[in-house]
JSON list of C-alpha atoms in Angstrom, two decimals:
[
{"chain": "K", "resi": 841, "resn": "MET", "atom": "CA", "xyz": [0.00, -0.02, 0.03]},
{"chain": "K", "resi": 842, "resn": "THR", "atom": "CA", "xyz": [1.38, 3.37, -1.00]},
{"chain": "K", "resi": 843, "resn": "THR", "atom": "CA", "xyz": [1.64, 6.26, 1.55]},
{"chain": "K", "resi": 844, "resn": "LEU", "atom": "CA", "xyz": [-1.21, 8.06, -0.30]},
{"chain": "K", "resi": 845, "resn": "GLN", "atom": "CA", "xyz": [-3.38, 4.94, -0.21]},
{"chain": "K", "resi": 846, "resn": "GLN", "atom": "CA", "xyz": [-2.80, 4.71, 3.55]},
{"chain": "K", "resi": 847, "resn": "MET", "atom": "CA", "xyz": [-3.61, 8.40, 3.98]},
{"chain": "K", "resi": 848, "resn": "ALA", "atom": "CA", "xyz": [-6.83, 7.93, 1.91]},
{"chain": "K", "resi": 849, "resn": "LYS", "atom": "CA", "xyz": [-7.69, 4.97, 4.13]},
{"chain": "K", "resi": 850, "resn": "HIS", "atom": "CA", "xyz": [-7.20, 7.04, 7.28]},
{"chain": "K", "resi": 851, "resn": "PHE", "atom": "CA", "xyz": [-9.25, 9.82, 5.81]},
{"chain": "K", "resi": 852, "resn": "ARG", "atom": "CA", "xyz": [-12.07, 7.31, 4.94]},
{"chain": "K", "resi": 853, "resn": "ASP", "atom": "CA", "xyz": [-11.85, 5.84, 8.45]},
{"chain": "K", "resi": 854, "resn": "VAL", "atom": "CA", "xyz": [-12.42, 8.98, 10.32]},
{"chain": "K", "resi": 855, "resn": "HIS", "atom": "CA", "xyz": [-15.48, 9.70, 8.12]},
{"chain": "K", "resi": 856, "resn": "PHE", "atom": "CA", "xyz": [-16.99, 6.20, 7.77]},
{"chain": "K", "resi": 857, "resn": "GLY", "atom": "CA", "xyz": [-15.34, 3.94, 10.49]},
{"chain": "K", "resi": 858, "resn": "GLY", "atom": "CA", "xyz": [-12.60, 1.53, 10.98]},
{"chain": "K", "resi": 859, "resn": "ASN", "atom": "CA", "xyz": [-9.96, 3.84, 12.70]},
{"chain": "K", "resi": 860, "resn": "TRP", "atom": "CA", "xyz": [-8.25, 3.02, 15.97]},
{"chain": "K", "resi": 861, "resn": "THR", "atom": "CA", "xyz": [-10.34, 5.59, 17.85]},
{"chain": "K", "resi": 862, "resn": "SER", "atom": "CA", "xyz": [-13.52, 3.70, 16.98]},
{"chain": "K", "resi": 863, "resn": "VAL", "atom": "CA", "xyz": [-15.30, 6.97, 16.43]},
{"chain": "K", "resi": 864, "resn": "ASN", "atom": "CA", "xyz": [-16.26, 8.36, 12.98]},
{"chain": "K", "resi": 865, "resn": "LEU", "atom": "CA", "xyz": [-18.36, 11.20, 11.57]},
{"chain": "K", "resi": 866, "resn": "LYS", "atom": "CA", "xyz": [-20.94, 9.11, 9.83]},
{"chain": "K", "resi": 867, "resn": "ASP", "atom": "CA", "xyz": [-21.95, 7.08, 12.99]},
{"chain": "K", "resi": 868, "resn": "THR", "atom": "CA", "xyz": [-21.64, 10.10, 15.27]},
{"chain": "K", "resi": 869, "resn": "LEU", "atom": "CA", "xyz": [-24.07, 12.05, 13.14]},
{"chain": "K", "resi": 870, "resn": "ALA", "atom": "CA", "xyz": [-26.51, 9.17, 12.47]},
{"chain": "K", "resi": 871, "resn": "ASP", "atom": "CA", "xyz": [-28.88, 10.02, 15.41]},
{"chain": "K", "resi": 872, "resn": "VAL", "atom": "CA", "xyz": [-28.40, 13.77, 15.29]},
{"chain": "K", "resi": 873, "resn": "ASP", "atom": "CA", "xyz": [-31.38, 15.60, 13.93]},
{"chain": "K", "resi": 874, "resn": "TRP", "atom": "CA", "xyz": [-31.47, 19.14, 12.72]},
{"chain": "K", "resi": 875, "resn": "GLN", "atom": "CA", "xyz": [-32.64, 20.52, 16.04]},
{"chain": "K", "resi": 876, "resn": "MET", "atom": "CA", "xyz": [-29.88, 18.83, 17.85]},
{"chain": "K", "resi": 877, "resn": "ALA", "atom": "CA", "xyz": [-27.32, 19.90, 15.20]},
{"chain": "K", "resi": 878, "resn": "THR", "atom": "CA", "xyz": [-28.34, 23.54, 15.58]},
{"chain": "K", "resi": 879, "resn": "THR", "atom": "CA", "xyz": [-28.58, 23.59, 19.47]},
{"chain": "K", "resi": 880, "resn": "PRO", "atom": "CA", "xyz": [-26.12, 25.98, 20.97]},
{"chain": "K", "resi": 881, "resn": "VAL", "atom": "CA", "xyz": [-24.15, 24.77, 23.92]},
{"chain": "K", "resi": 882, "resn": "HIS", "atom": "CA", "xyz": [-22.44, 27.45, 26.10]},
{"chain": "K", "resi": 883, "resn": "SER", "atom": "CA", "xyz": [-20.34, 29.53, 23.63]},
{"chain": "K", "resi": 884, "resn": "LEU", "atom": "CA", "xyz": [-19.33, 26.68, 21.50]},
{"chain": "K", "resi": 885, "resn": "ASN", "atom": "CA", "xyz": [-20.02, 26.21, 17.85]},
{"chain": "K", "resi": 886, "resn": "THR", "atom": "CA", "xyz": [-23.07, 24.09, 17.03]},
{"chain": "K", "resi": 887, "resn": "ILE", "atom": "CA", "xyz": [-22.61, 20.53, 15.67]},
{"chain": "K", "resi": 888, "resn": "ALA", "atom": "CA", "xyz": [-23.94, 21.83, 12.25]},
{"chain": "K", "resi": 889, "resn": "VAL", "atom": "CA", "xyz": [-21.41, 24.62, 12.17]},
{"chain": "K", "resi": 890, "resn": "LEU", "atom": "CA", "xyz": [-18.63, 22.16, 13.00]},
{"chain": "K", "resi": 891, "resn": "VAL", "atom": "CA", "xyz": [-19.84, 19.76, 10.20]},
{"chain": "K", "resi": 892, "resn": "PHE", "atom": "CA", "xyz": [-19.86, 22.70, 7.71]},
{"chain": "K", "resi": 893, "resn": "HIS", "atom": "CA", "xyz": [-16.44, 23.77, 8.84]},
{"chain": "K", "resi": 894, "resn": "VAL", "atom": "CA", "xyz": [-14.90, 20.38, 8.44]},
{"chain": "K", "resi": 895, "resn": "ASN", "atom": "CA", "xyz": [-16.45, 19.99, 4.95]},
{"chain": "K", "resi": 896, "resn": "TYR", "atom": "CA", "xyz": [-15.52, 23.58, 3.97]},
{"chain": "K", "resi": 897, "resn": "TYR", "atom": "CA", "xyz": [-11.76, 22.57, 3.76]},
{"chain": "K", "resi": 898, "resn": "VAL", "atom": "CA", "xyz": [-12.48, 19.11, 2.26]},
{"chain": "K", "resi": 899, "resn": "SER", "atom": "CA", "xyz": [-14.50, 20.64, -0.48]},
{"chain": "K", "resi": 900, "resn": "ALA", "atom": "CA", "xyz": [-11.95, 23.37, -1.27]},
{"chain": "K", "resi": 901, "resn": "VAL", "atom": "CA", "xyz": [-9.01, 20.82, -1.41]},
{"chain": "K", "resi": 902, "resn": "LEU", "atom": "CA", "xyz": [-11.15, 18.43, -3.39]},
{"chain": "K", "resi": 903, "resn": "LYS", "atom": "CA", "xyz": [-11.44, 21.01, -6.10]},
{"chain": "K", "resi": 904, "resn": "VAL", "atom": "CA", "xyz": [-7.63, 21.19, -6.22]},
{"chain": "K", "resi": 905, "resn": "LEU", "atom": "CA", "xyz": [-7.44, 17.42, -6.37]},
{"chain": "K", "resi": 906, "resn": "GLN", "atom": "CA", "xyz": [-9.83, 17.58, -9.30]},
{"chain": "K", "resi": 907, "resn": "GLY", "atom": "CA", "xyz": [-7.55, 20.08, -11.18]},
{"chain": "K", "resi": 908, "resn": "GLY", "atom": "CA", "xyz": [-9.13, 23.33, -10.08]},
{"chain": "K", "resi": 909, "resn": "ALA", "atom": "CA", "xyz": [-7.88, 26.33, -8.14]},
{"chain": "K", "resi": 910, "resn": "LEU", "atom": "CA", "xyz": [-7.73, 26.68, -4.40]},
{"chain": "K", "resi": 911, "resn": "GLN", "atom": "CA", "xyz": [-10.58, 28.99, -3.60]},
{"chain": "K", "resi": 912, "resn": "ALA", "atom": "CA", "xyz": [-11.06, 29.20, 0.08]},
{"chain": "K", "resi": 913, "resn": "SER", "atom": "CA", "xyz": [-10.68, 31.62, 2.92]},
{"chain": "K", "resi": 914, "resn": "ASP", "atom": "CA", "xyz": [-10.57, 30.80, 6.66]},
{"chain": "K", "resi": 915, "resn": "LYS", "atom": "CA", "xyz": [-12.87, 33.82, 7.34]},
{"chain": "K", "resi": 916, "resn": "PHE", "atom": "CA", "xyz": [-15.74, 31.98, 5.60]},
{"chain": "K", "resi": 917, "resn": "SER", "atom": "CA", "xyz": [-15.10, 28.51, 7.01]},
{"chain": "K", "resi": 918, "resn": "PHE", "atom": "CA", "xyz": [-17.64, 28.93, 9.78]},
{"chain": "K", "resi": 919, "resn": "ASP", "atom": "CA", "xyz": [-20.18, 30.71, 7.62]},
{"chain": "K", "resi": 920, "resn": "LEU", "atom": "CA", "xyz": [-22.98, 28.08, 7.60]},
{"chain": "K", "resi": 921, "resn": "PRO", "atom": "CA", "xyz": [-26.27, 29.23, 6.10]},
{"chain": "K", "resi": 922, "resn": "PRO", "atom": "CA", "xyz": [-29.13, 28.86, 8.63]},
{"chain": "K", "resi": 923, "resn": "ILE", "atom": "CA", "xyz": [-30.52, 25.35, 8.84]},
{"chain": "K", "resi": 924, "resn": "THR", "atom": "CA", "xyz": [-34.27, 25.41, 9.47]},
{"chain": "K", "resi": 925, "resn": "SER", "atom": "CA", "xyz": [-35.31, 21.81, 8.61]},
{"chain": "K", "resi": 926, "resn": "GLU", "atom": "CA", "xyz": [-34.25, 18.21, 8.76]},
{"chain": "K", "resi": 927, "resn": "GLU", "atom": "CA", "xyz": [-34.02, 18.25, 5.00]},
{"chain": "K", "resi": 928, "resn": "GLU", "atom": "CA", "xyz": [-31.35, 20.96, 5.09]},
{"chain": "K", "resi": 929, "resn": "TRP", "atom": "CA", "xyz": [-29.50, 19.23, 7.84]},
{"chain": "K", "resi": 930, "resn": "GLN", "atom": "CA", "xyz": [-29.49, 15.91, 5.97]},
{"chain": "K", "resi": 931, "resn": "GLN", "atom": "CA", "xyz": [-28.36, 17.72, 2.67]},
{"chain": "K", "resi": 932, "resn": "LEU", "atom": "CA", "xyz": [-25.28, 19.09, 4.63]},
{"chain": "K", "resi": 933, "resn": "VAL", "atom": "CA", "xyz": [-24.46, 15.51, 6.17]},
{"chain": "K", "resi": 934, "resn": "THR", "atom": "CA", "xyz": [-24.91, 13.97, 2.67]},
{"chain": "K", "resi": 935, "resn": "LYS", "atom": "CA", "xyz": [-22.78, 16.53, 1.03]},
{"chain": "K", "resi": 936, "resn": "THR", "atom": "CA", "xyz": [-20.13, 16.17, 3.68]},
{"chain": "K", "resi": 937, "resn": "LEU", "atom": "CA", "xyz": [-19.97, 12.35, 3.45]},
{"chain": "K", "resi": 938, "resn": "THR", "atom": "CA", "xyz": [-20.25, 12.18, -0.38]},
{"chain": "K", "resi": 939, "resn": "GLU", "atom": "CA", "xyz": [-17.44, 14.59, -0.79]},
{"chain": "K", "resi": 940, "resn": "ALA", "atom": "CA", "xyz": [-15.25, 12.65, 1.78]},
{"chain": "K", "resi": 941, "resn": "GLY", "atom": "CA", "xyz": [-15.63, 9.63, -0.31]},
{"chain": "K", "resi": 942, "resn": "THR", "atom": "CA", "xyz": [-14.68, 11.45, -3.53]},
{"chain": "K", "resi": 943, "resn": "PHE", "atom": "CA", "xyz": [-11.78, 13.20, -1.62]},
{"chain": "K", "resi": 944, "resn": "ALA", "atom": "CA", "xyz": [-10.35, 9.88, -0.59]},
{"chain": "K", "resi": 945, "resn": "ASP", "atom": "CA", "xyz": [-10.72, 8.42, -4.08]},
{"chain": "K", "resi": 946, "resn": "ALA", "atom": "CA", "xyz": [-8.93, 11.48, -5.54]},
{"chain": "K", "resi": 947, "resn": "MET", "atom": "CA", "xyz": [-6.15, 11.22, -3.03]},
{"chain": "K", "resi": 948, "resn": "GLU", "atom": "CA", "xyz": [-5.44, 7.66, -4.26]},
{"chain": "K", "resi": 949, "resn": "GLN", "atom": "CA", "xyz": [-4.92, 8.98, -7.73]},
{"chain": "K", "resi": 950, "resn": "LEU", "atom": "CA", "xyz": [-1.96, 11.00, -6.68]},
{"chain": "K", "resi": 951, "resn": "GLU", "atom": "CA", "xyz": [1.60, 9.67, -6.69]},
{"chain": "K", "resi": 952, "resn": "ASP", "atom": "CA", "xyz": [3.58, 9.53, -3.45]},
{"chain": "K", "resi": 953, "resn": "LYS", "atom": "CA", "xyz": [6.28, 11.82, -4.83]},
{"chain": "K", "resi": 954, "resn": "GLN", "atom": "CA", "xyz": [3.80, 14.63, -4.99]},
{"chain": "K", "resi": 955, "resn": "LEU", "atom": "CA", "xyz": [3.49, 14.53, -1.21]},
{"chain": "K", "resi": 956, "resn": "ALA", "atom": "CA", "xyz": [6.81, 16.48, -0.86]},
{"chain": "K", "resi": 957, "resn": "GLU", "atom": "CA", "xyz": [5.85, 19.12, -3.47]},
{"chain": "K", "resi": 958, "resn": "ASP", "atom": "CA", "xyz": [4.27, 22.49, -2.68]},
{"chain": "K", "resi": 959, "resn": "PHE", "atom": "CA", "xyz": [0.53, 22.46, -2.39]},
{"chain": "K", "resi": 960, "resn": "THR", "atom": "CA", "xyz": [-0.78, 25.12, -4.82]},
{"chain": "K", "resi": 961, "resn": "ASP", "atom": "CA", "xyz": [1.51, 27.82, -3.39]},
{"chain": "K", "resi": 962, "resn": "GLY", "atom": "CA", "xyz": [4.60, 27.37, -1.22]},
{"chain": "K", "resi": 963, "resn": "LYS", "atom": "CA", "xyz": [3.14, 29.44, 1.54]},
{"chain": "K", "resi": 964, "resn": "TYR", "atom": "CA", "xyz": [0.64, 26.52, 2.24]},
{"chain": "K", "resi": 965, "resn": "GLY", "atom": "CA", "xyz": [3.44, 23.93, 2.61]},
{"chain": "K", "resi": 966, "resn": "THR", "atom": "CA", "xyz": [3.55, 20.55, 1.01]},
{"chain": "K", "resi": 967, "resn": "TRP", "atom": "CA", "xyz": [0.78, 18.35, -0.22]},
{"chain": "K", "resi": 968, "resn": "TYR", "atom": "CA", "xyz": [1.61, 16.00, 2.61]},
{"chain": "K", "resi": 969, "resn": "ARG", "atom": "CA", "xyz": [1.13, 18.82, 5.21]},
{"chain": "K", "resi": 970, "resn": "ASN", "atom": "CA", "xyz": [-2.29, 19.73, 3.77]},
{"chain": "K", "resi": 971, "resn": "LEU", "atom": "CA", "xyz": [-3.56, 16.26, 3.33]},
{"chain": "K", "resi": 972, "resn": "ALA", "atom": "CA", "xyz": [-2.43, 15.02, 6.77]},
{"chain": "K", "resi": 973, "resn": "GLY", "atom": "CA", "xyz": [-3.77, 18.38, 8.13]},
{"chain": "K", "resi": 974, "resn": "ILE", "atom": "CA", "xyz": [-7.28, 17.72, 6.83]},
{"chain": "K", "resi": 975, "resn": "ILE", "atom": "CA", "xyz": [-7.25, 14.30, 8.45]},
{"chain": "K", "resi": 976, "resn": "GLU", "atom": "CA", "xyz": [-6.09, 15.84, 11.77]},
{"chain": "K", "resi": 977, "resn": "HIS", "atom": "CA", "xyz": [-8.54, 18.64, 11.52]},
{"chain": "K", "resi": 978, "resn": "THR", "atom": "CA", "xyz": [-11.45, 16.21, 11.00]},
{"chain": "K", "resi": 979, "resn": "HIS", "atom": "CA", "xyz": [-10.42, 14.18, 14.09]},
{"chain": "K", "resi": 980, "resn": "TYR", "atom": "CA", "xyz": [-10.12, 17.39, 16.12]},
{"chain": "K", "resi": 981, "resn": "HIS", "atom": "CA", "xyz": [-13.61, 18.58, 15.26]},
{"chain": "K", "resi": 982, "resn": "LEU", "atom": "CA", "xyz": [-15.10, 15.11, 15.52]},
{"chain": "K", "resi": 983, "resn": "GLY", "atom": "CA", "xyz": [-13.97, 15.12, 19.15]},
{"chain": "K", "resi": 984, "resn": "GLN", "atom": "CA", "xyz": [-15.74, 18.46, 19.67]},
{"chain": "K", "resi": 985, "resn": "ILE", "atom": "CA", "xyz": [-18.90, 17.19, 17.88]},
{"chain": "K", "resi": 986, "resn": "THR", "atom": "CA", "xyz": [-18.88, 14.03, 20.10]},
{"chain": "K", "resi": 987, "resn": "ILE", "atom": "CA", "xyz": [-18.62, 16.08, 23.29]},
{"chain": "K", "resi": 988, "resn": "ILE", "atom": "CA", "xyz": [-21.30, 18.62, 22.33]},
{"chain": "K", "resi": 989, "resn": "LYS", "atom": "CA", "xyz": [-23.64, 15.77, 21.37]},
{"chain": "K", "resi": 990, "resn": "LYS", "atom": "CA", "xyz": [-23.04, 14.16, 24.78]},
{"chain": "K", "resi": 991, "resn": "ILE", "atom": "CA", "xyz": [-23.81, 17.48, 26.58]},
{"chain": "K", "resi": 992, "resn": "ILE", "atom": "CA", "xyz": [-27.06, 17.97, 24.60]},
{"chain": "K", "resi": 993, "resn": "LYS", "atom": "CA", "xyz": [-28.14, 14.41, 25.23]},
{"chain": "K", "resi": 994, "resn": "GLY", "atom": "CA", "xyz": [-27.12, 14.55, 28.82]},
{"chain": "K", "resi": 995, "resn": "THR", "atom": "CA", "xyz": [-24.97, 11.50, 28.65]}
]
């Protein structure tokens, strides 16, 4: 298995299961409805905002993996449009999981030698830094989502 295949597996696992933490985004969100997803807890981001935020970067880098330009700005990464229904929530979850699968597939199409090359612009570091960073970022926010969910459920 190449390094990129291993990284793609790790990315899939944090989204769909099979990682050593035994926690993944799909299963964590399976019983979250739109009202829970948009419930504020203290001064934390909502579950919905965190899902949007995680997907914001996946979506932006996916476009690069597909040959497009990087078009993202950190200042917009938490700008979730209001969710006012279960349908809108499920659309966000579906988009997030669908793009995760596509992202992992696209990662596997790269060659390992590309990992050491600059990602779009040298100021962003290497491809490795950005791809590994997205995996780490997802794990980080998945932990937040899990804790917020437990607080809301009172468990």
